[in-house]
PDB file of C-alpha atoms in Angstrom:
ATOM      1  CA  ASP C  24      96.919  20.171  85.178  1.00 87.00           C
ATOM      2  CA  VAL C  25      99.513  21.405  87.386  1.00 87.00           C
ATOM      3  CA  ALA C  26     101.346  23.553  84.930  1.00 88.00           C
ATOM      4  CA  ARG C  27      98.428  26.097  84.551  1.00 90.00           C
ATOM      5  CA  GLN C  28      97.418  25.412  88.230  1.00 90.00           C
ATOM      6  CA  LEU C  29     101.269  27.081  88.979  1.00 90.00           C
ATOM      7  CA  ALA C  30     100.895  29.247  86.054  1.00 92.00           C
ATOM      8  CA  GLN C  31      97.804  31.092  86.796  1.00 93.00           C
ATOM      9  CA  ARG C  32      99.316  30.527  90.319  1.00 93.00           C
ATOM     10  CA  ASP C  33     101.461  33.435  88.659  1.00 93.00           C
ATOM     11  CA  VAL C  34      99.325  35.223  87.451  1.00 94.00           C
ATOM     12  CA  ASP C  35      97.321  35.657  90.599  1.00 94.00           C
ATOM     13  CA  GLN C  36     100.570  36.943  91.742  1.00 94.00           C
ATOM     14  CA  ARG C  37     101.337  39.063  89.532  1.00 95.00           C
ATOM     15  CA  GLU C  38      97.776  40.741  89.897  1.00 95.00           C
ATOM     16  CA  LEU C  39      98.143  40.932  93.751  1.00 95.00           C
ATOM     17  CA  ALA C  40     101.062  42.797  93.580  1.00 95.00           C
ATOM     18  CA  ALA C  41     100.211  45.411  91.071  1.00 95.00           C
ATOM     19  CA  ALA C  42      97.181  45.836  93.006  1.00 96.00           C
ATOM     20  CA  GLN C  43      98.982  45.603  95.933  1.00 96.00           C
ATOM     21  CA  GLU C  44     101.782  48.647  94.324  1.00 96.00           C
ATOM     22  CA  LYS C  45      98.384  50.686  93.500  1.00 96.00           C
ATOM     23  CA  GLU C  46      96.451  50.456  96.807  1.00 97.00           C
ATOM     24  CA  ALA C  47      99.877  51.123  99.020  1.00 97.00           C
ATOM     25  CA  LEU C  48     100.462  54.241  95.662  1.00 97.00           C
ATOM     26  CA  ARG C  49      96.544  55.922  96.496  1.00 97.00           C
ATOM     27  CA  LYS C  50      96.661  55.139 100.850  1.00 97.00           C
ATOM     28  CA  ASN C  51     100.332  58.114  99.742  1.00 97.00           C
ATOM     29  CA  GLU C  52      98.313  60.131  98.215  1.00 97.00           C
ATOM     30  CA  GLU C  53      95.484  60.282 100.015  1.00 97.00           C
ATOM     31  CA  ILE C  54      98.328  60.785 103.229  1.00 97.00           C
ATOM     32  CA  ASN C  55      99.649  63.551 100.586  1.00 97.00           C
ATOM     33  CA  ALA C  56      96.588  65.102 100.545  1.00 97.00           C
ATOM     34  CA  GLY C  57      96.200  65.294 104.356  1.00 96.00           C
ATOM     35  CA  HIS C  58      98.899  67.169 104.813  1.00 97.00           C
ATOM     36  CA  ALA C  59      97.775  69.753 102.029  1.00 97.00           C
ATOM     37  CA  VAL C  60      94.149  69.827 102.993  1.00 97.00           C
ATOM     38  CA  ASP C  61      96.525  70.248 107.214  1.00 97.00           C
ATOM     39  CA  ALA C  62      98.601  73.219 105.734  1.00 97.00           C
ATOM     40  CA  GLN C  63      96.063  74.919 104.068  1.00 97.00           C
ATOM     41  CA  GLU C  64      93.663  75.385 106.973  1.00 97.00           C
ATOM     42  CA  ARG C  65      96.358  76.210 109.289  1.00 97.00           C
ATOM     43  CA  THR C  66      97.145  78.713 106.159  1.00 98.00           C
ATOM     44  CA  VAL C  67      93.798  79.816 105.975  1.00 98.00           C
ATOM     45  CA  THR C  68      93.433  80.034 110.437  1.00 97.00           C
ATOM     46  CA  GLN C  69      96.429  82.320 110.077  1.00 98.00           C
ATOM     47  CA  LEU C  70      94.439  84.762 106.857  1.00 98.00           C
ATOM     48  CA  GLU C  71      91.629  84.984 110.026  1.00 98.00           C
ATOM     49  CA  GLN C  72      94.218  86.062 112.408  1.00 98.00           C
ATOM     50  CA  GLU C  73      95.988  88.931 110.495  1.00 98.00           C
ATOM     51  CA  ASN C  74      92.681  90.243 109.641  1.00 98.00           C
ATOM     52  CA  ILE C  75      91.558  89.623 112.519  1.00 98.00           C
ATOM     53  CA  ASP C  76      94.556  91.687 113.899  1.00 98.00           C
ATOM     54  CA  PHE C  77      94.201  94.234 111.523  1.00 98.00           C
ATOM     55  CA  ASP C  78      90.513  94.788 112.181  1.00 97.00           C
ATOM     56  CA  SER C  79      91.479  95.724 116.548  1.00 97.00           C
ATOM     57  CA  ARG C  80      94.199  98.207 114.134  1.00 97.00           C
ATOM     58  CA  ARG C  81      92.168  99.658 112.854  1.00 97.00           C
ATOM     59  CA  ARG C  82      89.781 100.348 115.608  1.00 97.00           C
ATOM     60  CA  THR C  83      92.179 101.495 117.630  1.00 96.00           C
ATOM     61  CA  VAL C  84      93.942 104.218 114.718  1.00 96.00           C
ATOM     62  CA  ASP C  85      90.302 105.363 114.099  1.00 96.00           C
ATOM     63  CA  ASP C  86      89.428 105.881 117.816  1.00 96.00           C
ATOM     64  CA  GLU C  87      92.892 107.585 118.290  1.00 96.00           C
ATOM     65  CA  GLU C  88      91.389 110.475 115.289  1.00 96.00           C
ATOM     66  CA  ARG C  89      88.008 110.752 116.180  1.00 95.00           C
ATOM     67  CA  PRO C  90      88.608 113.347 118.317  1.00 95.00           C
ATOM     68  CA  LEU C  91      92.067 115.084 115.919  1.00 96.00           C
ATOM     69  CA  LEU C  92      89.356 114.779 113.179  1.00 96.00           C
ATOM     70  CA  GLU C  93      86.436 116.529 115.352  1.00 96.00           C
ATOM     71  CA  GLN C  94      88.986 119.085 116.606  1.00 96.00           C
ATOM     72  CA  GLU C  95      89.873 119.589 113.121  1.00 97.00           C
ATOM     73  CA  VAL C  96      86.013 119.666 112.160  1.00 97.00           C
ATOM     74  CA  ARG C  97      85.495 123.094 115.092  1.00 97.00           C
ATOM     75  CA  LEU C  98      89.090 124.596 114.198  1.00 97.00           C
ATOM     76  CA  ARG C  99      87.549 125.133 110.629  1.00 97.00           C
ATOM     77  CA  GLU C 100      84.292 126.191 112.317  1.00 97.00           C
ATOM     78  CA  GLN C 101      85.799 128.328 114.442  1.00 97.00           C
ATOM     79  CA  ARG C 102      88.626 129.592 112.080  1.00 97.00           C
ATOM     80  CA  ASP C 103      85.284 130.486 109.887  1.00 96.00           C
ATOM     81  CA  SER C 104      83.630 132.156 112.433  1.00 96.00           C
ATOM     82  CA  LEU C 105      86.773 134.270 113.331  1.00 96.00           C
ATOM     83  CA  GLU C 106      86.770 135.447 109.165  1.00 96.00           C
ATOM     84  CA  THR C 107      83.224 136.137 109.493  1.00 96.00           C
ATOM     85  CA  LYS C 108      83.821 138.639 111.823  1.00 96.00           C
ATOM     86  CA  GLU C 109      87.332 139.825 110.697  1.00 96.00           C
ATOM     87  CA  MET C 110      84.541 140.533 107.585  1.00 95.00           C
ATOM     88  CA  LYS C 111      82.390 142.492 109.037  1.00 95.00           C
ATOM     89  CA  LEU C 112      84.739 144.283 111.747  1.00 94.00           C
ATOM     90  CA  ARG C 113      86.862 145.250 107.496  1.00 93.00           C
ATOM     91  CA  GLN C 114      83.339 146.403 106.835  1.00 93.00           C
ATOM     92  CA  ASP C 115      83.051 148.259 109.906  1.00 92.00           C
ATOM     93  CA  PHE C 116      86.197 150.209 110.129  1.00 91.00           C
ATOM     94  CA  GLN C 117      85.864 150.944 105.734  1.00 90.00           C
ATOM     95  CA  THR C 118      82.617 152.865 106.973  1.00 90.00           C
ATOM     96  CA  PHE C 119      83.998 153.729 109.907  1.00 88.00           C
ATOM     97  CA  ASN C 120      86.971 155.698 107.438  1.00 84.00           C
ATOM     98  CA  GLY C 121      84.589 156.509 105.476  1.00 81.00           C
ATOM     99  CA  ARG C 122      82.693 158.590 107.675  1.00 80.00           C
ATOM    100  CA  THR C 123      85.851 159.880 109.555  1.00 76.00           C
ATOM    101  CA  MET C 124      86.977 161.118 105.984  1.00 74.00           C
ATOM    102  CA  ARG C 125      84.310 162.969 104.950  1.00 70.00           C
ATOM    103  CA  SER C 126      83.932 164.695 108.080  1.00 65.00           C
ATOM    104  CA  GLY C 127      87.326 166.218 106.840  1.00 56.00           C
ATOM    105  CA  SER C 128      89.767 165.683 110.117  1.00 52.00           C
ATOM    106  CA  PRO C 129      92.773 165.472 107.820  1.00 49.00           C
ATOM    107  CA  ALA C 130      94.592 163.553 111.136  1.00 52.00           C
ATOM    108  CA  ARG C 131      92.918 160.963 111.596  1.00 51.00           C
ATOM    109  CA  GLY C 132      90.848 160.232 107.922  1.00 50.00           C
ATOM    110  CA  GLN C 133      93.454 159.511 106.325  1.00 56.00           C
ATOM    111  CA  ALA C 134      94.892 156.341 106.700  1.00 57.00           C
ATOM    112  CA  SER C 135      98.844 156.082 105.828  1.00 59.00           C
ATOM    113  CA  PRO C 136     100.129 153.046 103.436  1.00 56.00           C
ATOM    114  CA  VAL C 137     101.213 150.121 106.118  1.00 56.00           C
ATOM    115  CA  GLN C 138      98.124 151.267 107.096  1.00 61.00           C
ATOM    116  CA  HIS C 139      96.335 150.775 104.998  1.00 58.00           C
ATOM    117  CA  SER C 140      98.335 147.381 103.676  1.00 59.00           C
ATOM    118  CA  ILE C 141      97.086 145.917 107.302  1.00 60.00           C
ATOM    119  CA  ALA C 142      93.791 146.840 106.857  1.00 61.00           C
ATOM    120  CA  MET C 143      93.838 145.454 103.517  1.00 60.00           C
ATOM    121  CA  ALA C 144      95.409 142.266 103.990  1.00 61.00           C
ATOM    122  CA  PRO C 145      93.539 138.979 105.052  1.00 58.00           C
ATOM    123  CA  MET C 146      94.219 138.538 109.745  1.00 55.00           C
ATOM    124  CA  SER C 147      95.021 134.927 108.587  1.00 53.00           C
ATOM    125  CA  THR C 148      98.838 136.242 106.514  1.00 53.00           C
ATOM    126  CA  ARG C 149      98.741 138.736 109.693  1.00 49.00           C
ATOM    127  CA  SER C 150     100.293 138.691 112.214  1.00 49.00           C
ATOM    128  CA  TYR C 151     100.105 139.654 115.835  1.00 47.00           C
ATOM    129  CA  GLU C 152     103.278 142.280 115.432  1.00 45.00           C
ATOM    130  CA  SER C 153     102.553 143.900 112.931  1.00 46.00           C
ATOM    131  CA  ALA C 154      98.534 144.328 113.649  1.00 46.00           C
ATOM    132  CA  GLN C 155      99.794 146.169 117.153  1.00 46.00           C
ATOM    133  CA  TYR C 156     102.071 148.307 115.497  1.00 45.00           C
ATOM    134  CA  SER C 157      98.883 149.382 113.649  1.00 46.00           C
ATOM    135  CA  SER C 158      97.680 150.435 116.253  1.00 45.00           C
ATOM    136  CA  ASN C 159     100.369 151.738 117.894  1.00 45.00           C
ATOM    137  CA  SER C 160     101.029 153.847 114.576  1.00 44.00           C
ATOM    138  CA  LEU C 161      97.182 155.264 115.238  1.00 45.00           C
ATOM    139  CA  ARG C 162      98.001 155.938 118.870  1.00 42.00           C
ATOM    140  CA  SER C 163     101.259 158.646 117.184  1.00 42.00           C
ATOM    141  CA  TYR C 164      98.973 159.734 115.582  1.00 43.00           C
ATOM    142  CA  ASP C 165      96.418 161.266 118.265  1.00 43.00           C
ATOM    143  CA  SER C 166      98.719 162.974 120.776  1.00 44.00           C
ATOM    144  CA  PRO C 167     102.676 163.122 121.323  1.00 45.00           C
ATOM    145  CA  LYS C 168     102.616 160.198 124.058  1.00 46.00           C
ATOM    146  CA  PRO C 169     105.262 157.746 123.573  1.00 45.00           C
ATOM    147  CA  LEU C 170     103.939 154.653 121.984  1.00 47.00           C
ATOM    148  CA  HIS C 171     102.778 151.367 123.440  1.00 47.00           C
ATOM    149  CA  THR C 172     105.515 149.889 125.801  1.00 49.00           C
ATOM    150  CA  SER C 173     104.126 146.397 127.435  1.00 48.00           C
ATOM    151  CA  PRO C 174     105.921 144.230 128.044  1.00 49.00           C
ATOM    152  CA  ALA C 175     107.094 141.832 124.882  1.00 51.00           C
ATOM    153  CA  ARG C 176     104.081 139.176 124.469  1.00 52.00           C
ATOM    154  CA  SER C 177     104.458 136.005 121.626  1.00 54.00           C
ATOM    155  CA  PRO C 178     102.758 135.891 119.294  1.00 57.00           C
ATOM    156  CA  ALA C 179      98.793 135.536 119.127  1.00 56.00           C
ATOM    157  CA  PRO C 180      97.955 131.300 116.998  1.00 55.00           C
ATOM    158  CA  LYS C 181      97.944 131.253 114.235  1.00 56.00           C
ATOM    159  CA  PHE C 182      94.833 129.009 112.685  1.00 58.00           C
ATOM    160  CA  TYR C 183      95.281 127.375 109.166  1.00 51.00           C
TER     161      TYR C 183
END
């Protein structure tokens, strides 16, 4: 009977050791899982902070770009308005030029090739100097006075 009890005790001790080993493995897995959860929570917190920082930078860039975009819209509207006015002036010029040519005045009614090419080119492709040259050459037809001699001016700004 003692031998059987000793054998049972040995079996119980082996089962207890196996159970304790399983319990230690489970506790290690639980600790490792806790560390993994903490690492994932830190990653999520970091990504949330990066998202907040990105949104903040995007709002800053939007706030800086908004006035520039509004200015671009105003400049486009101004350019469209100027092109409309230019087209009206061209039509008025052509009407005036046609009337002058019918009146029979050869000096005023005939445009030189330079004047014709300048008159037909869009204003955006002409420089301020060529427009000034055109007006000076028209003056030279009117009278033998010297061409306009004013202090040098900088070219007019171009809007694209």
